[in-house]
mmCIF file with all atom_site columns, C-alpha atoms in Angstrom:
data_model
loop_
_atom_site.group_PDB
_atom_site.id
_atom_site.type_symbol
_atom_site.label_atom_id
_atom_site.label_alt_id
_atom_site.label_comp_id
_atom_site.label_asym_id
_atom_site.label_entity_id
_atom_site.label_seq_id
_atom_site.pdbx_PDB_ins_code
_atom_site.Cartn_x
_atom_site.Cartn_y
_atom_site.Cartn_z
_atom_site.occupancy
_atom_site.B_iso_or_equiv
_atom_site.pdbx_formal_charge
_atom_site.auth_seq_id
_atom_site.auth_comp_id
_atom_site.auth_asym_id
_atom_site.auth_atom_id
_atom_site.pdbx_PDB_model_num
ATOM 1   C CA . UNK T 1 1   ? 172.495 75.225 81.935  1.00 0.00 ? 33  UNK T CA 1
ATOM 2   C CA . UNK T 1 2   ? 168.900 76.240 82.455  1.00 0.00 ? 34  UNK T CA 1
ATOM 3   C CA . UNK T 1 3   ? 168.508 79.090 84.918  1.00 0.00 ? 35  UNK T CA 1
ATOM 4   C CA . UNK T 1 4   ? 165.629 78.590 87.315  1.00 0.00 ? 36  UNK T CA 1
ATOM 5   C CA . UNK T 1 5   ? 164.044 80.463 90.149  1.00 0.00 ? 37  UNK T CA 1
ATOM 6   C CA . UNK T 1 6   ? 162.433 78.578 93.022  1.00 0.00 ? 38  UNK T CA 1
ATOM 7   C CA . UNK T 1 7   ? 160.049 79.751 95.709  1.00 0.00 ? 39  UNK T CA 1
ATOM 8   C CA . UNK T 1 8   ? 158.105 78.142 98.527  1.00 0.00 ? 40  UNK T CA 1
ATOM 9   C CA . UNK T 1 9   ? 154.587 78.668 99.832  1.00 0.00 ? 41  UNK T CA 1
ATOM 10  C CA . UNK T 1 10  ? 154.738 78.801 103.625 1.00 0.00 ? 42  UNK T CA 1
ATOM 11  C CA . UNK T 1 11  ? 151.128 77.786 104.192 1.00 0.00 ? 43  UNK T CA 1
ATOM 12  C CA . UNK T 1 12  ? 150.656 74.848 101.816 1.00 0.00 ? 44  UNK T CA 1
ATOM 13  C CA . UNK T 1 13  ? 154.256 73.532 101.748 1.00 0.00 ? 45  UNK T CA 1
ATOM 14  C CA . UNK T 1 14  ? 154.579 73.691 97.954  1.00 0.00 ? 46  UNK T CA 1
ATOM 15  C CA . UNK T 1 15  ? 157.897 74.491 96.264  1.00 0.00 ? 47  UNK T CA 1
ATOM 16  C CA . UNK T 1 16  ? 157.651 75.738 92.701  1.00 0.00 ? 48  UNK T CA 1
ATOM 17  C CA . UNK T 1 17  ? 160.264 76.435 90.036  1.00 0.00 ? 49  UNK T CA 1
ATOM 18  C CA . UNK T 1 18  ? 160.248 78.499 86.873  1.00 0.00 ? 50  UNK T CA 1
ATOM 19  C CA . UNK T 1 19  ? 162.754 78.648 84.029  1.00 0.00 ? 51  UNK T CA 1
ATOM 20  C CA . UNK T 1 20  ? 163.792 82.274 83.735  1.00 0.00 ? 52  UNK T CA 1
ATOM 21  C CA . UNK T 1 21  ? 165.227 81.767 80.234  1.00 0.00 ? 53  UNK T CA 1
ATOM 22  C CA . UNK T 1 22  ? 161.928 80.684 78.673  1.00 0.00 ? 54  UNK T CA 1
ATOM 23  C CA . UNK T 1 23  ? 159.349 83.504 78.499  1.00 0.00 ? 55  UNK T CA 1
ATOM 24  C CA . UNK T 1 24  ? 156.564 80.962 77.895  1.00 0.00 ? 56  UNK T CA 1
ATOM 25  C CA . UNK T 1 25  ? 157.483 78.652 80.764  1.00 0.00 ? 57  UNK T CA 1
ATOM 26  C CA . UNK T 1 26  ? 154.888 77.854 83.397  1.00 0.00 ? 58  UNK T CA 1
ATOM 27  C CA . UNK T 1 27  ? 155.724 77.283 87.064  1.00 0.00 ? 59  UNK T CA 1
ATOM 28  C CA . UNK T 1 28  ? 156.158 73.630 87.960  1.00 0.00 ? 60  UNK T CA 1
ATOM 29  C CA . UNK T 1 29  ? 155.641 71.990 91.341  1.00 0.00 ? 61  UNK T CA 1
ATOM 30  C CA . UNK T 1 30  ? 158.986 70.600 92.510  1.00 0.00 ? 62  UNK T CA 1
ATOM 31  C CA . UNK T 1 31  ? 157.875 69.199 95.859  1.00 0.00 ? 63  UNK T CA 1
ATOM 32  C CA . UNK T 1 32  ? 155.159 69.459 98.459  1.00 0.00 ? 64  UNK T CA 1
ATOM 33  C CA . UNK T 1 33  ? 155.890 69.085 102.165 1.00 0.00 ? 65  UNK T CA 1
ATOM 34  C CA . UNK T 1 34  ? 153.208 68.244 104.750 1.00 0.00 ? 66  UNK T CA 1
ATOM 35  C CA . UNK T 1 35  ? 153.408 71.265 107.064 1.00 0.00 ? 67  UNK T CA 1
ATOM 36  C CA . UNK T 1 36  ? 151.660 72.354 110.251 1.00 0.00 ? 68  UNK T CA 1
ATOM 37  C CA . UNK T 1 37  ? 150.507 75.967 110.029 1.00 0.00 ? 69  UNK T CA 1
ATOM 38  C CA . UNK T 1 38  ? 148.110 76.547 112.908 1.00 0.00 ? 70  UNK T CA 1
ATOM 39  C CA . UNK T 1 39  ? 149.331 79.496 115.005 1.00 0.00 ? 71  UNK T CA 1
ATOM 40  C CA . UNK T 1 40  ? 151.951 82.095 114.120 1.00 0.00 ? 72  UNK T CA 1
ATOM 41  C CA . UNK T 1 41  ? 155.094 81.734 112.020 1.00 0.00 ? 73  UNK T CA 1
ATOM 42  C CA . UNK T 1 42  ? 154.641 78.080 111.146 1.00 0.00 ? 74  UNK T CA 1
ATOM 43  C CA . UNK T 1 43  ? 154.719 76.150 107.898 1.00 0.00 ? 75  UNK T CA 1
ATOM 44  C CA . UNK T 1 44  ? 157.489 75.964 105.294 1.00 0.00 ? 76  UNK T CA 1
ATOM 45  C CA . UNK T 1 45  ? 159.754 78.661 106.758 1.00 0.00 ? 77  UNK T CA 1
ATOM 46  C CA . UNK T 1 46  ? 163.076 77.994 105.008 1.00 0.00 ? 78  UNK T CA 1
ATOM 47  C CA . UNK T 1 47  ? 164.238 76.783 101.587 1.00 0.00 ? 79  UNK T CA 1
ATOM 48  C CA . UNK T 1 48  ? 167.753 76.473 100.096 1.00 0.00 ? 80  UNK T CA 1
ATOM 49  C CA . UNK T 1 49  ? 169.281 74.690 97.098  1.00 0.00 ? 81  UNK T CA 1
ATOM 50  C CA . UNK T 1 50  ? 172.929 73.735 96.574  1.00 0.00 ? 82  UNK T CA 1
ATOM 51  C CA . UNK T 1 51  ? 174.227 71.575 93.705  1.00 0.00 ? 83  UNK T CA 1
ATOM 52  C CA . UNK T 1 52  ? 170.707 70.333 92.876  1.00 0.00 ? 84  UNK T CA 1
ATOM 53  C CA . UNK T 1 53  ? 170.129 69.290 96.495  1.00 0.00 ? 85  UNK T CA 1
ATOM 54  C CA . UNK T 1 54  ? 167.051 70.906 98.039  1.00 0.00 ? 86  UNK T CA 1
ATOM 55  C CA . UNK T 1 55  ? 166.683 71.573 101.772 1.00 0.00 ? 87  UNK T CA 1
ATOM 56  C CA . UNK T 1 56  ? 163.755 72.933 103.757 1.00 0.00 ? 88  UNK T CA 1
ATOM 57  C CA . UNK T 1 57  ? 162.930 74.053 107.279 1.00 0.00 ? 89  UNK T CA 1
ATOM 58  C CA . UNK T 1 58  ? 159.325 73.463 108.268 1.00 0.00 ? 90  UNK T CA 1
ATOM 59  C CA . UNK T 1 59  ? 156.975 72.743 111.142 1.00 0.00 ? 91  UNK T CA 1
ATOM 60  C CA . UNK T 1 60  ? 155.489 69.286 111.117 1.00 0.00 ? 92  UNK T CA 1
ATOM 61  C CA . UNK T 1 61  ? 151.740 69.024 111.673 1.00 0.00 ? 93  UNK T CA 1
ATOM 62  C CA . UNK T 1 62  ? 150.737 68.846 115.330 1.00 0.00 ? 94  UNK T CA 1
ATOM 63  C CA . UNK T 1 63  ? 150.513 65.277 116.670 1.00 0.00 ? 95  UNK T CA 1
ATOM 64  C CA . UNK T 1 64  ? 150.597 63.726 120.129 1.00 0.00 ? 96  UNK T CA 1
ATOM 65  C CA . UNK T 1 65  ? 154.264 62.750 119.556 1.00 0.00 ? 97  UNK T CA 1
ATOM 66  C CA . UNK T 1 66  ? 155.559 65.930 117.895 1.00 0.00 ? 98  UNK T CA 1
ATOM 67  C CA . UNK T 1 67  ? 153.672 69.130 118.650 1.00 0.00 ? 99  UNK T CA 1
ATOM 68  C CA . UNK T 1 68  ? 154.651 71.383 115.720 1.00 0.00 ? 100 UNK T CA 1
ATOM 69  C CA . UNK T 1 69  ? 158.244 70.165 115.615 1.00 0.00 ? 101 UNK T CA 1
ATOM 70  C CA . UNK T 1 70  ? 160.609 72.457 113.664 1.00 0.00 ? 102 UNK T CA 1
ATOM 71  C CA . UNK T 1 71  ? 162.621 70.239 111.274 1.00 0.00 ? 103 UNK T CA 1
ATOM 72  C CA . UNK T 1 72  ? 165.402 70.885 108.754 1.00 0.00 ? 104 UNK T CA 1
ATOM 73  C CA . UNK T 1 73  ? 165.442 68.207 106.048 1.00 0.00 ? 105 UNK T CA 1
ATOM 74  C CA . UNK T 1 74  ? 166.658 67.344 102.568 1.00 0.00 ? 106 UNK T CA 1
ATOM 75  C CA . UNK T 1 75  ? 164.009 66.626 99.953  1.00 0.00 ? 107 UNK T CA 1
ATOM 76  C CA . UNK T 1 76  ? 165.110 63.468 98.173  1.00 0.00 ? 108 UNK T CA 1
ATOM 77  C CA . UNK T 1 77  ? 164.509 62.789 94.453  1.00 0.00 ? 109 UNK T CA 1
ATOM 78  C CA . UNK T 1 78  ? 161.521 60.552 95.288  1.00 0.00 ? 110 UNK T CA 1
ATOM 79  C CA . UNK T 1 79  ? 159.879 63.363 97.287  1.00 0.00 ? 111 UNK T CA 1
ATOM 80  C CA . UNK T 1 80  ? 160.621 61.819 100.662 1.00 0.00 ? 112 UNK T CA 1
ATOM 81  C CA . UNK T 1 81  ? 162.359 63.895 103.310 1.00 0.00 ? 113 UNK T CA 1
ATOM 82  C CA . UNK T 1 82  ? 165.606 63.065 105.086 1.00 0.00 ? 114 UNK T CA 1
ATOM 83  C CA . UNK T 1 83  ? 165.744 64.929 108.415 1.00 0.00 ? 115 UNK T CA 1
ATOM 84  C CA . UNK T 1 84  ? 169.039 66.706 109.103 1.00 0.00 ? 116 UNK T CA 1
ATOM 85  C CA . UNK T 1 85  ? 168.124 68.540 112.330 1.00 0.00 ? 117 UNK T CA 1
ATOM 86  C CA . UNK T 1 86  ? 165.235 68.910 114.746 1.00 0.00 ? 118 UNK T CA 1
ATOM 87  C CA . UNK T 1 87  ? 164.752 72.003 116.896 1.00 0.00 ? 119 UNK T CA 1
ATOM 88  C CA . UNK T 1 88  ? 162.103 70.121 118.866 1.00 0.00 ? 120 UNK T CA 1
ATOM 89  C CA . UNK T 1 89  ? 158.628 71.362 119.632 1.00 0.00 ? 121 UNK T CA 1
ATOM 90  C CA . UNK T 1 90  ? 157.910 74.792 118.191 1.00 0.00 ? 122 UNK T CA 1
ATOM 91  C CA . UNK T 1 91  ? 155.591 77.169 119.991 1.00 0.00 ? 123 UNK T CA 1
ATOM 92  C CA . UNK T 1 92  ? 153.533 79.801 118.237 1.00 0.00 ? 124 UNK T CA 1
ATOM 93  C CA . UNK T 1 93  ? 155.777 82.620 116.982 1.00 0.00 ? 125 UNK T CA 1
ATOM 94  C CA . UNK T 1 94  ? 159.512 83.216 117.456 1.00 0.00 ? 126 UNK T CA 1
ATOM 95  C CA . UNK T 1 95  ? 160.689 79.907 115.977 1.00 0.00 ? 127 UNK T CA 1
ATOM 96  C CA . UNK T 1 96  ? 163.022 81.154 113.241 1.00 0.00 ? 128 UNK T CA 1
ATOM 97  C CA . UNK T 1 97  ? 163.551 78.709 110.393 1.00 0.00 ? 129 UNK T CA 1
ATOM 98  C CA . UNK T 1 98  ? 165.398 80.524 107.586 1.00 0.00 ? 130 UNK T CA 1
ATOM 99  C CA . UNK T 1 99  ? 168.169 78.476 105.971 1.00 0.00 ? 131 UNK T CA 1
ATOM 100 C CA . UNK T 1 100 ? 171.092 79.285 103.679 1.00 0.00 ? 132 UNK T CA 1
ATOM 101 C CA . UNK T 1 101 ? 174.319 77.615 102.552 1.00 0.00 ? 133 UNK T CA 1
ATOM 102 C CA . UNK T 1 102 ? 177.722 79.025 103.473 1.00 0.00 ? 134 UNK T CA 1
ATOM 103 C CA . UNK T 1 103 ? 180.584 79.106 100.969 1.00 0.00 ? 135 UNK T CA 1
ATOM 104 C CA . UNK T 1 104 ? 181.992 76.029 102.692 1.00 0.00 ? 136 UNK T CA 1
ATOM 105 C CA . UNK T 1 105 ? 178.776 74.042 102.098 1.00 0.00 ? 137 UNK T CA 1
ATOM 106 C CA . UNK T 1 106 ? 177.507 74.176 105.679 1.00 0.00 ? 138 UNK T CA 1
ATOM 107 C CA . UNK T 1 107 ? 173.769 74.588 106.073 1.00 0.00 ? 139 UNK T CA 1
ATOM 108 C CA . UNK T 1 108 ? 173.019 77.604 108.264 1.00 0.00 ? 140 UNK T CA 1
ATOM 109 C CA . UNK T 1 109 ? 169.673 77.788 110.091 1.00 0.00 ? 141 UNK T CA 1
ATOM 110 C CA . UNK T 1 110 ? 168.101 80.450 112.284 1.00 0.00 ? 142 UNK T CA 1
ATOM 111 C CA . UNK T 1 111 ? 166.477 79.024 115.428 1.00 0.00 ? 143 UNK T CA 1
ATOM 112 C CA . UNK T 1 112 ? 164.148 81.146 117.580 1.00 0.00 ? 144 UNK T CA 1
ATOM 113 C CA . UNK T 1 113 ? 163.554 81.198 121.335 1.00 0.00 ? 145 UNK T CA 1
ATOM 114 C CA . UNK T 1 114 ? 160.209 79.444 121.103 1.00 0.00 ? 146 UNK T CA 1
ATOM 115 C CA . UNK T 1 115 ? 161.635 76.001 120.257 1.00 0.00 ? 147 UNK T CA 1
ATOM 116 C CA . UNK T 1 116 ? 162.561 72.878 122.168 1.00 0.00 ? 148 UNK T CA 1
ATOM 117 C CA . UNK T 1 117 ? 166.195 73.425 121.131 1.00 0.00 ? 149 UNK T CA 1
ATOM 118 C CA . UNK T 1 118 ? 166.267 76.720 123.064 1.00 0.00 ? 150 UNK T CA 1
ATOM 119 C CA . UNK T 1 119 ? 164.603 75.065 126.050 1.00 0.00 ? 151 UNK T CA 1
ATOM 120 C CA . UNK T 1 120 ? 167.223 72.298 126.050 1.00 0.00 ? 152 UNK T CA 1
ATOM 121 C CA . UNK T 1 121 ? 170.259 74.499 125.352 1.00 0.00 ? 153 UNK T CA 1
ATOM 122 C CA . UNK T 1 122 ? 169.307 77.662 127.239 1.00 0.00 ? 154 UNK T CA 1
ATOM 123 C CA . UNK T 1 123 ? 171.070 79.678 124.525 1.00 0.00 ? 155 UNK T CA 1
ATOM 124 C CA . UNK T 1 124 ? 168.110 81.661 123.202 1.00 0.00 ? 156 UNK T CA 1
ATOM 125 C CA . UNK T 1 125 ? 167.711 82.198 119.490 1.00 0.00 ? 157 UNK T CA 1
ATOM 126 C CA . UNK T 1 126 ? 170.776 81.373 117.397 1.00 0.00 ? 158 UNK T CA 1
ATOM 127 C CA . UNK T 1 127 ? 172.252 80.825 113.966 1.00 0.00 ? 159 UNK T CA 1
ATOM 128 C CA . UNK T 1 128 ? 173.502 77.234 113.752 1.00 0.00 ? 160 UNK T CA 1
ATOM 129 C CA . UNK T 1 129 ? 175.831 75.541 111.266 1.00 0.00 ? 161 UNK T CA 1
ATOM 130 C CA . UNK T 1 130 ? 174.791 72.033 110.215 1.00 0.00 ? 162 UNK T CA 1
ATOM 131 C CA . UNK T 1 131 ? 176.411 69.344 108.108 1.00 0.00 ? 163 UNK T CA 1
ATOM 132 C CA . UNK T 1 132 ? 173.886 68.763 105.285 1.00 0.00 ? 164 UNK T CA 1
ATOM 133 C CA . UNK T 1 133 ? 175.162 65.168 104.918 1.00 0.00 ? 165 UNK T CA 1
ATOM 134 C CA . UNK T 1 134 ? 174.608 64.238 108.573 1.00 0.00 ? 166 UNK T CA 1
ATOM 135 C CA . UNK T 1 135 ? 171.440 63.150 110.337 1.00 0.00 ? 167 UNK T CA 1
ATOM 136 C CA . UNK T 1 136 ? 169.406 64.573 113.191 1.00 0.00 ? 168 UNK T CA 1
ATOM 137 C CA . UNK T 1 137 ? 171.862 63.269 115.789 1.00 0.00 ? 169 UNK T CA 1
ATOM 138 C CA . UNK T 1 138 ? 174.642 65.572 114.537 1.00 0.00 ? 170 UNK T CA 1
ATOM 139 C CA . UNK T 1 139 ? 176.279 68.076 116.844 1.00 0.00 ? 171 UNK T CA 1
ATOM 140 C CA . UNK T 1 140 ? 175.289 71.483 115.549 1.00 0.00 ? 172 UNK T CA 1
ATOM 141 C CA . UNK T 1 141 ? 177.702 74.414 115.898 1.00 0.00 ? 173 UNK T CA 1
ATOM 142 C CA . UNK T 1 142 ? 176.509 77.769 117.229 1.00 0.00 ? 174 UNK T CA 1
ATOM 143 C CA . UNK T 1 143 ? 177.642 80.521 114.853 1.00 0.00 ? 175 UNK T CA 1
ATOM 144 C CA . UNK T 1 144 ? 175.849 83.431 116.540 1.00 0.00 ? 176 UNK T CA 1
ATOM 145 C CA . UNK T 1 145 ? 173.432 83.654 119.474 1.00 0.00 ? 177 UNK T CA 1
ATOM 146 C CA . UNK T 1 146 ? 171.303 85.901 121.673 1.00 0.00 ? 178 UNK T CA 1
ATOM 147 C CA . UNK T 1 147 ? 168.303 86.436 119.409 1.00 0.00 ? 179 UNK T CA 1
ATOM 148 C CA . UNK T 1 148 ? 164.575 86.255 119.972 1.00 0.00 ? 180 UNK T CA 1
ATOM 149 C CA . UNK T 1 149 ? 163.506 85.242 116.483 1.00 0.00 ? 181 UNK T CA 1
ATOM 150 C CA . UNK T 1 150 ? 166.135 85.326 113.715 1.00 0.00 ? 182 UNK T CA 1
ATOM 151 C CA . UNK T 1 151 ? 163.591 85.342 110.899 1.00 0.00 ? 183 UNK T CA 1
ATOM 152 C CA . UNK T 1 152 ? 166.105 86.246 108.187 1.00 0.00 ? 184 UNK T CA 1
ATOM 153 C CA . UNK T 1 153 ? 169.871 86.383 107.717 1.00 0.00 ? 185 UNK T CA 1
ATOM 154 C CA . UNK T 1 154 ? 172.542 86.445 105.073 1.00 0.00 ? 186 UNK T CA 1
ATOM 155 C CA . UNK T 1 155 ? 176.090 85.182 105.223 1.00 0.00 ? 187 UNK T CA 1
ATOM 156 C CA . UNK T 1 156 ? 178.711 87.309 103.487 1.00 0.00 ? 188 UNK T CA 1
ATOM 157 C CA . UNK T 1 157 ? 181.239 84.615 102.862 1.00 0.00 ? 189 UNK T CA 1
ATOM 158 C CA . UNK T 1 158 ? 184.550 84.161 101.207 1.00 0.00 ? 190 UNK T CA 1
ATOM 159 C CA . UNK T 1 159 ? 187.335 81.642 101.226 1.00 0.00 ? 191 UNK T CA 1
ATOM 160 C CA . UNK T 1 160 ? 185.103 78.636 101.959 1.00 0.00 ? 192 UNK T CA 1
ATOM 161 C CA . UNK T 1 161 ? 183.984 79.690 105.425 1.00 0.00 ? 193 UNK T CA 1
ATOM 162 C CA . UNK T 1 162 ? 180.959 81.308 107.003 1.00 0.00 ? 194 UNK T CA 1
ATOM 163 C CA . UNK T 1 163 ? 182.217 84.893 107.223 1.00 0.00 ? 195 UNK T CA 1
ATOM 164 C CA . UNK T 1 164 ? 180.114 87.802 108.404 1.00 0.00 ? 196 UNK T CA 1
ATOM 165 C CA . UNK T 1 165 ? 176.462 87.021 109.215 1.00 0.00 ? 197 UNK T CA 1
ATOM 166 C CA . UNK T 1 166 ? 173.845 89.786 109.108 1.00 0.00 ? 198 UNK T CA 1
ATOM 167 C CA . UNK T 1 167 ? 170.772 88.799 111.142 1.00 0.00 ? 199 UNK T CA 1
ATOM 168 C CA . UNK T 1 168 ? 167.264 90.301 111.180 1.00 0.00 ? 200 UNK T CA 1
ATOM 169 C CA . UNK T 1 169 ? 165.612 89.722 114.557 1.00 0.00 ? 201 UNK T CA 1
ATOM 170 C CA . UNK T 1 170 ? 162.181 90.887 115.649 1.00 0.00 ? 202 UNK T CA 1
ATOM 171 C CA . UNK T 1 171 ? 162.886 91.113 119.358 1.00 0.00 ? 203 UNK T CA 1
ATOM 172 C CA . UNK T 1 172 ? 160.171 92.426 121.658 1.00 0.00 ? 204 UNK T CA 1
ATOM 173 C CA . UNK T 1 173 ? 160.540 95.773 123.396 1.00 0.00 ? 205 UNK T CA 1
ATOM 174 C CA . UNK T 1 174 ? 162.013 99.166 122.607 1.00 0.00 ? 206 UNK T CA 1
ATOM 175 C CA . UNK T 1 175 ? 165.611 97.907 122.480 1.00 0.00 ? 207 UNK T CA 1
#
């Protein structure tokens, strides 16, 4: 199996990959997502791969119908996206967006306070567990809550579950 490293450019929505076994390999563009980046903490904010399936969290460009909507989606083989979750309209800053897979194959996403999801749920920022095979109408499960902007996290898993989640939050104030 070829070992590859992938990375995403937040501002232009490009995902690139590089074979780490070939010293002469050049980075290749894997996909490009149309992202909205005006304001703070917007663009392609999350990227995860499991079993050759690629998922992203990104803000859509601002339109009259969806003002900077934060979306989690699968990138299909033809380059199209299949939305898995929408956090609704995303304000500037404190939207979250990191994603990671748990041992059990659930897609974990950090959602910040400055999203439509927080406005609808009243929970604040949270780490949610999503079914990567479901659509946007799925019922997400709250794994952890009470954050301002969970901009990074890692799940220390084992036994097919979620396990312990370490969250980095840039909350305002001295506390």
